[in-house]
Amino acid sequence: FFFSEREAAKPDKSHRAHTQRVGRRLHDDDGTMTSDTMTTAEGTEQPVKYCTNLRAPLESDVNAEPRAFVHSREWKKIMNGDPVEINPSVGHGMKIMTVDEWSVRWKRNEDFPSCLACGSMNTKEHHFIQTWCRGNRKWESETLCLDCHNFSWRSYCDPEFTTPAEHEKERWNKMLEGNKALGVEN
């Protein structure tokens, strides 16, 4: 029984019979990996959210200017009455804008809708970053209050969070220490 080169080069897909899709992760038959859902106290399944089950304190801060670098230059121009670049999806060129005009395309953060300075719910999020790595998370969010024009910063980092580069460096250093203890030269 002979196979053509083309058939021999096809990848083995037999592993697909032993896996099923759950959320965005593959889930083995033995249930070793977790899904992208969590079970609530009522027993219902909901998507895992970045701001639930926090294991460390939430950092919060109020500033008159954005703490996040994104939009920091534009904010200074808006407050000075200087023209700023128009969003390319709307048009082109420069325009002197009000805070409301400038932030019209931003959305409200429904998880943290209130301003930390005045308590207003009239806020828009201009900055959000989240990173999940080996089940640990790190995120930061900054919202602009359209009433008092202050920026509310919130950030969080799991205690065990490390970036992939930090994790690999730690593993490498442990290996070198182990080799040193055994008297093996590197």
PDB file of C-alpha atoms in Angstrom:
ATOM      1  CA  PHE A   1       0.000   0.000   0.000  1.00  0.00           C
ATOM      2  CA  PHE A   2       1.703   3.183  -1.195  1.00  0.00           C
ATOM      3  CA  PHE A   3       1.008   6.794  -0.178  1.00  0.00           C
ATOM      4  CA  SER A   4       1.743   9.733  -2.349  1.00  0.00           C
ATOM      5  CA  GLU A   5       4.145  12.375  -1.021  1.00  0.00           C
ATOM      6  CA  ARG A   6       1.220  14.762  -0.684  1.00  0.00           C
ATOM      7  CA  GLU A   7      -0.674  12.364   1.622  1.00  0.00           C
ATOM      8  CA  ALA A   8       2.438  11.635   3.666  1.00  0.00           C
ATOM      9  CA  ALA A   9       2.963  15.375   4.223  1.00  0.00           C
ATOM     10  CA  LYS A  10      -0.556  15.942   5.627  1.00  0.00           C
ATOM     11  CA  PRO A  11      -0.586  16.705   9.356  1.00  0.00           C
ATOM     12  CA  ASP A  12      -1.920  14.068  11.731  1.00  0.00           C
ATOM     13  CA  LYS A  13      -5.374  15.181  12.845  1.00  0.00           C
ATOM     14  CA  SER A  14      -6.123  12.233  15.120  1.00  0.00           C
ATOM     15  CA  HIS A  15      -5.720  14.408  18.240  1.00  0.00           C
ATOM     16  CA  ARG A  16      -8.929  16.212  17.302  1.00  0.00           C
ATOM     17  CA  ALA A  17     -10.928  13.135  18.248  1.00  0.00           C
ATOM     18  CA  HIS A  18      -9.763  13.547  21.851  1.00  0.00           C
ATOM     19  CA  THR A  19     -10.459  17.248  22.255  1.00  0.00           C
ATOM     20  CA  GLN A  20     -13.501  19.464  22.228  1.00  0.00           C
ATOM     21  CA  ARG A  21     -13.848  23.237  21.961  1.00  0.00           C
ATOM     22  CA  VAL A  22     -14.947  25.032  25.107  1.00  0.00           C
ATOM     23  CA  GLY A  23     -14.834  28.812  24.925  1.00  0.00           C
ATOM     24  CA  ARG A  24     -11.545  29.629  23.215  1.00  0.00           C
ATOM     25  CA  ARG A  25      -9.434  26.865  24.762  1.00  0.00           C
ATOM     26  CA  LEU A  26      -9.147  23.190  23.933  1.00  0.00           C
ATOM     27  CA  HIS A  27     -10.446  20.968  26.700  1.00  0.00           C
ATOM     28  CA  ASP A  28      -9.099  17.408  27.045  1.00  0.00           C
ATOM     29  CA  ASP A  29     -11.436  14.508  27.746  1.00  0.00           C
ATOM     30  CA  ASP A  30      -9.985  14.204  31.251  1.00  0.00           C
ATOM     31  CA  GLY A  31     -10.957  17.831  32.002  1.00  0.00           C
ATOM     32  CA  THR A  32      -7.454  19.121  32.739  1.00  0.00           C
ATOM     33  CA  MET A  33      -7.869  22.558  31.146  1.00  0.00           C
ATOM     34  CA  THR A  34     -10.370  25.173  32.266  1.00  0.00           C
ATOM     35  CA  SER A  35     -12.950  26.803  30.062  1.00  0.00           C
ATOM     36  CA  ASP A  36     -13.514  30.517  29.570  1.00  0.00           C
ATOM     37  CA  THR A  37     -16.570  30.428  31.820  1.00  0.00           C
ATOM     38  CA  MET A  38     -17.085  30.471  35.563  1.00  0.00           C
ATOM     39  CA  THR A  39     -19.908  29.090  37.671  1.00  0.00           C
ATOM     40  CA  THR A  40     -21.709  31.698  39.761  1.00  0.00           C
ATOM     41  CA  ALA A  41     -23.209  31.143  43.237  1.00  0.00           C
ATOM     42  CA  GLU A  42     -26.554  30.485  41.540  1.00  0.00           C
ATOM     43  CA  GLY A  43     -24.971  27.693  39.477  1.00  0.00           C
ATOM     44  CA  THR A  44     -25.154  29.486  36.114  1.00  0.00           C
ATOM     45  CA  GLU A  45     -22.243  29.671  33.676  1.00  0.00           C
ATOM     46  CA  GLN A  46     -20.940  33.153  32.803  1.00  0.00           C
ATOM     47  CA  PRO A  47     -17.877  34.369  30.892  1.00  0.00           C
ATOM     48  CA  VAL A  48     -14.806  35.017  33.028  1.00  0.00           C
ATOM     49  CA  LYS A  49     -14.367  38.767  33.476  1.00  0.00           C
ATOM     50  CA  TYR A  50     -11.141  40.621  34.093  1.00  0.00           C
ATOM     51  CA  CYS A  51     -12.476  42.325  37.244  1.00  0.00           C
ATOM     52  CA  THR A  52     -13.916  39.357  39.191  1.00  0.00           C
ATOM     53  CA  ASN A  53     -12.277  37.193  41.865  1.00  0.00           C
ATOM     54  CA  LEU A  54      -9.444  39.660  42.504  1.00  0.00           C
ATOM     55  CA  ARG A  55      -6.676  38.269  44.751  1.00  0.00           C
ATOM     56  CA  ALA A  56      -4.831  41.539  45.393  1.00  0.00           C
ATOM     57  CA  PRO A  57      -5.883  45.125  46.081  1.00  0.00           C
ATOM     58  CA  LEU A  58      -7.137  47.272  43.225  1.00  0.00           C
ATOM     59  CA  GLU A  59      -4.974  50.337  42.597  1.00  0.00           C
ATOM     60  CA  SER A  60      -6.943  53.521  41.986  1.00  0.00           C
ATOM     61  CA  ASP A  61      -5.907  57.109  41.362  1.00  0.00           C
ATOM     62  CA  VAL A  62      -7.499  60.414  40.289  1.00  0.00           C
ATOM     63  CA  ASN A  63      -5.618  62.835  38.046  1.00  0.00           C
ATOM     64  CA  ALA A  64      -6.290  66.106  36.248  1.00  0.00           C
ATOM     65  CA  GLU A  65      -4.379  64.764  33.221  1.00  0.00           C
ATOM     66  CA  PRO A  66      -4.379  61.241  31.778  1.00  0.00           C
ATOM     67  CA  ARG A  67      -1.965  58.857  33.481  1.00  0.00           C
ATOM     68  CA  ALA A  68      -1.928  56.609  30.410  1.00  0.00           C
ATOM     69  CA  PHE A  69       0.266  57.908  27.602  1.00  0.00           C
ATOM     70  CA  VAL A  70      -2.459  57.412  25.001  1.00  0.00           C
ATOM     71  CA  HIS A  71      -4.288  60.720  24.373  1.00  0.00           C
ATOM     72  CA  SER A  72      -2.049  62.668  26.805  1.00  0.00           C
ATOM     73  CA  ARG A  73      -0.785  65.051  24.107  1.00  0.00           C
ATOM     74  CA  GLU A  74      -4.276  65.572  22.691  1.00  0.00           C
ATOM     75  CA  TRP A  75      -5.641  66.321  26.174  1.00  0.00           C
ATOM     76  CA  LYS A  76      -3.179  69.176  26.611  1.00  0.00           C
ATOM     77  CA  LYS A  77      -4.205  70.562  23.221  1.00  0.00           C
ATOM     78  CA  ILE A  78      -7.932  70.271  24.024  1.00  0.00           C
ATOM     79  CA  MET A  79      -7.455  72.089  27.335  1.00  0.00           C
ATOM     80  CA  ASN A  80      -5.371  74.848  25.655  1.00  0.00           C
ATOM     81  CA  GLY A  81      -7.897  75.267  22.832  1.00  0.00           C
ATOM     82  CA  ASP A  82      -5.423  74.071  20.199  1.00  0.00           C
ATOM     83  CA  PRO A  83      -6.543  72.002  17.191  1.00  0.00           C
ATOM     84  CA  VAL A  84      -6.272  68.207  17.379  1.00  0.00           C
ATOM     85  CA  GLU A  85      -6.286  65.609  14.641  1.00  0.00           C
ATOM     86  CA  ILE A  86      -9.739  64.441  13.577  1.00  0.00           C
ATOM     87  CA  ASN A  87     -10.411  60.713  13.962  1.00  0.00           C
ATOM     88  CA  PRO A  88      -9.551  59.188  10.546  1.00  0.00           C
ATOM     89  CA  SER A  89     -12.785  57.188  10.544  1.00  0.00           C
ATOM     90  CA  VAL A  90     -14.740  60.465  10.581  1.00  0.00           C
ATOM     91  CA  GLY A  91     -12.642  62.729   8.373  1.00  0.00           C
ATOM     92  CA  HIS A  92      -9.203  64.241   8.040  1.00  0.00           C
ATOM     93  CA  GLY A  93      -7.382  67.347   9.144  1.00  0.00           C
ATOM     94  CA  MET A  94      -7.261  69.285  12.399  1.00  0.00           C
ATOM     95  CA  LYS A  95     -10.067  70.811  14.458  1.00  0.00           C
ATOM     96  CA  ILE A  96     -10.487  72.693  17.713  1.00  0.00           C
ATOM     97  CA  MET A  97     -12.751  70.422  19.751  1.00  0.00           C
ATOM     98  CA  THR A  98     -14.588  70.420  23.041  1.00  0.00           C
ATOM     99  CA  VAL A  99     -14.056  67.544  25.476  1.00  0.00           C
ATOM    100  CA  ASP A 100     -17.445  66.102  24.465  1.00  0.00           C
ATOM    101  CA  GLU A 101     -16.606  66.222  20.724  1.00  0.00           C
ATOM    102  CA  TRP A 102     -13.193  64.661  21.313  1.00  0.00           C
ATOM    103  CA  SER A 103     -14.507  61.779  23.434  1.00  0.00           C
ATOM    104  CA  VAL A 104     -17.752  61.090  21.550  1.00  0.00           C
ATOM    105  CA  ARG A 105     -16.497  57.785  20.090  1.00  0.00           C
ATOM    106  CA  TRP A 106     -15.327  56.367  23.441  1.00  0.00           C
ATOM    107  CA  LYS A 107     -17.491  53.923  25.384  1.00  0.00           C
ATOM    108  CA  ARG A 108     -18.403  53.736  29.020  1.00  0.00           C
ATOM    109  CA  ASN A 109     -16.797  51.031  31.162  1.00  0.00           C
ATOM    110  CA  GLU A 110     -19.815  49.220  32.581  1.00  0.00           C
ATOM    111  CA  ASP A 111     -17.663  47.469  35.207  1.00  0.00           C
ATOM    112  CA  PHE A 112     -16.373  50.775  36.645  1.00  0.00           C
ATOM    113  CA  PRO A 113     -18.833  53.469  35.488  1.00  0.00           C
ATOM    114  CA  SER A 114     -18.340  56.022  38.277  1.00  0.00           C
ATOM    115  CA  CYS A 115     -15.818  58.849  38.550  1.00  0.00           C
ATOM    116  CA  LEU A 116     -13.476  58.442  41.518  1.00  0.00           C
ATOM    117  CA  ALA A 117     -13.367  62.236  42.031  1.00  0.00           C
ATOM    118  CA  CYS A 118     -17.029  63.328  41.941  1.00  0.00           C
ATOM    119  CA  GLY A 119     -19.003  60.068  41.752  1.00  0.00           C
ATOM    120  CA  SER A 120     -20.639  60.978  38.435  1.00  0.00           C
ATOM    121  CA  MET A 121     -21.719  58.164  36.122  1.00  0.00           C
ATOM    122  CA  ASN A 122     -21.063  60.353  33.053  1.00  0.00           C
ATOM    123  CA  THR A 123     -17.684  58.763  32.198  1.00  0.00           C
ATOM    124  CA  LYS A 124     -15.978  57.414  29.087  1.00  0.00           C
ATOM    125  CA  GLU A 125     -13.078  54.958  28.989  1.00  0.00           C
ATOM    126  CA  HIS A 126     -10.142  56.083  26.856  1.00  0.00           C
ATOM    127  CA  HIS A 127      -7.569  53.479  27.897  1.00  0.00           C
ATOM    128  CA  PHE A 128      -7.828  49.765  28.651  1.00  0.00           C
ATOM    129  CA  ILE A 129      -5.148  47.060  28.542  1.00  0.00           C
ATOM    130  CA  GLN A 130      -5.394  43.516  29.861  1.00  0.00           C
ATOM    131  CA  THR A 131      -2.927  40.648  29.782  1.00  0.00           C
ATOM    132  CA  TRP A 132      -3.656  37.061  30.782  1.00  0.00           C
ATOM    133  CA  CYS A 133      -0.692  34.707  31.129  1.00  0.00           C
ATOM    134  CA  ARG A 134      -0.780  31.181  32.611  1.00  0.00           C
ATOM    135  CA  GLY A 135      -4.128  31.884  34.294  1.00  0.00           C
ATOM    136  CA  ASN A 136      -2.941  35.122  35.933  1.00  0.00           C
ATOM    137  CA  ARG A 137      -3.995  38.575  34.842  1.00  0.00           C
ATOM    138  CA  LYS A 138      -2.918  42.168  34.800  1.00  0.00           C
ATOM    139  CA  TRP A 139      -5.063  45.064  33.603  1.00  0.00           C
ATOM    140  CA  GLU A 140      -5.391  48.819  33.686  1.00  0.00           C
ATOM    141  CA  SER A 141      -8.269  51.130  32.854  1.00  0.00           C
ATOM    142  CA  GLU A 142      -8.604  54.897  32.741  1.00  0.00           C
ATOM    143  CA  THR A 143     -11.861  56.793  32.344  1.00  0.00           C
ATOM    144  CA  LEU A 144     -12.567  60.464  31.740  1.00  0.00           C
ATOM    145  CA  CYS A 145     -15.391  62.128  33.673  1.00  0.00           C
ATOM    146  CA  LEU A 146     -17.336  64.414  31.359  1.00  0.00           C
ATOM    147  CA  ASP A 147     -18.656  66.410  34.345  1.00  0.00           C
ATOM    148  CA  CYS A 148     -15.479  67.265  36.318  1.00  0.00           C
ATOM    149  CA  HIS A 149     -12.892  66.446  33.574  1.00  0.00           C
ATOM    150  CA  ASN A 150     -10.810  64.285  35.929  1.00  0.00           C
ATOM    151  CA  PHE A 151      -9.307  60.948  34.957  1.00  0.00           C
ATOM    152  CA  SER A 152     -10.024  57.874  37.111  1.00  0.00           C
ATOM    153  CA  TRP A 153      -7.273  55.223  36.968  1.00  0.00           C
ATOM    154  CA  ARG A 154      -7.846  51.633  38.079  1.00  0.00           C
ATOM    155  CA  SER A 155      -5.346  48.806  37.736  1.00  0.00           C
ATOM    156  CA  TYR A 156      -4.830  45.303  39.035  1.00  0.00           C
ATOM    157  CA  CYS A 157      -2.157  42.600  38.920  1.00  0.00           C
ATOM    158  CA  ASP A 158      -2.413  39.048  40.281  1.00  0.00           C
ATOM    159  CA  PRO A 159       0.365  38.369  42.821  1.00  0.00           C
ATOM    160  CA  GLU A 160       1.797  35.496  40.725  1.00  0.00           C
ATOM    161  CA  PHE A 161       1.613  37.341  37.388  1.00  0.00           C
ATOM    162  CA  THR A 162       4.749  37.274  35.241  1.00  0.00           C
ATOM    163  CA  THR A 163       5.203  37.948  31.559  1.00  0.00           C
ATOM    164  CA  PRO A 164       6.335  35.039  29.357  1.00  0.00           C
ATOM    165  CA  ALA A 165       9.840  36.572  29.182  1.00  0.00           C
ATOM    166  CA  GLU A 166      10.051  36.903  32.987  1.00  0.00           C
ATOM    167  CA  HIS A 167       8.779  33.331  33.412  1.00  0.00           C
ATOM    168  CA  GLU A 168      11.364  31.912  30.991  1.00  0.00           C
ATOM    169  CA  LYS A 169      14.169  33.917  32.630  1.00  0.00           C
ATOM    170  CA  GLU A 170      13.157  32.557  36.043  1.00  0.00           C
ATOM    171  CA  ARG A 171      13.131  28.968  34.693  1.00  0.00           C
ATOM    172  CA  TRP A 172      16.521  29.503  33.048  1.00  0.00           C
ATOM    173  CA  ASN A 173      18.074  30.884  36.257  1.00  0.00           C
ATOM    174  CA  LYS A 174      16.704  27.921  38.276  1.00  0.00           C
ATOM    175  CA  MET A 175      18.244  25.529  35.754  1.00  0.00           C
ATOM    176  CA  LEU A 176      21.610  27.314  36.014  1.00  0.00           C
ATOM    177  CA  GLU A 177      21.464  27.163  39.824  1.00  0.00           C
ATOM    178  CA  GLY A 178      20.650  23.443  39.643  1.00  0.00           C
ATOM    179  CA  ASN A 179      23.591  22.857  37.321  1.00  0.00           C
ATOM    180  CA  LYS A 180      25.864  24.852  39.620  1.00  0.00           C
ATOM    181  CA  ALA A 181      24.765  22.765  42.625  1.00  0.00           C
ATOM    182  CA  LEU A 182      25.598  19.582  40.676  1.00  0.00           C
ATOM    183  CA  GLY A 183      28.986  21.005  39.709  1.00  0.00           C
ATOM    184  CA  VAL A 184      28.149  21.158  36.010  1.00  0.00           C
ATOM    185  CA  GLU A 185      29.807  23.997  34.102  1.00  0.00           C
ATOM    186  CA  ASN A 186      27.659  26.130  31.865  1.00  0.00           C
TER     187      ASN A 186
END
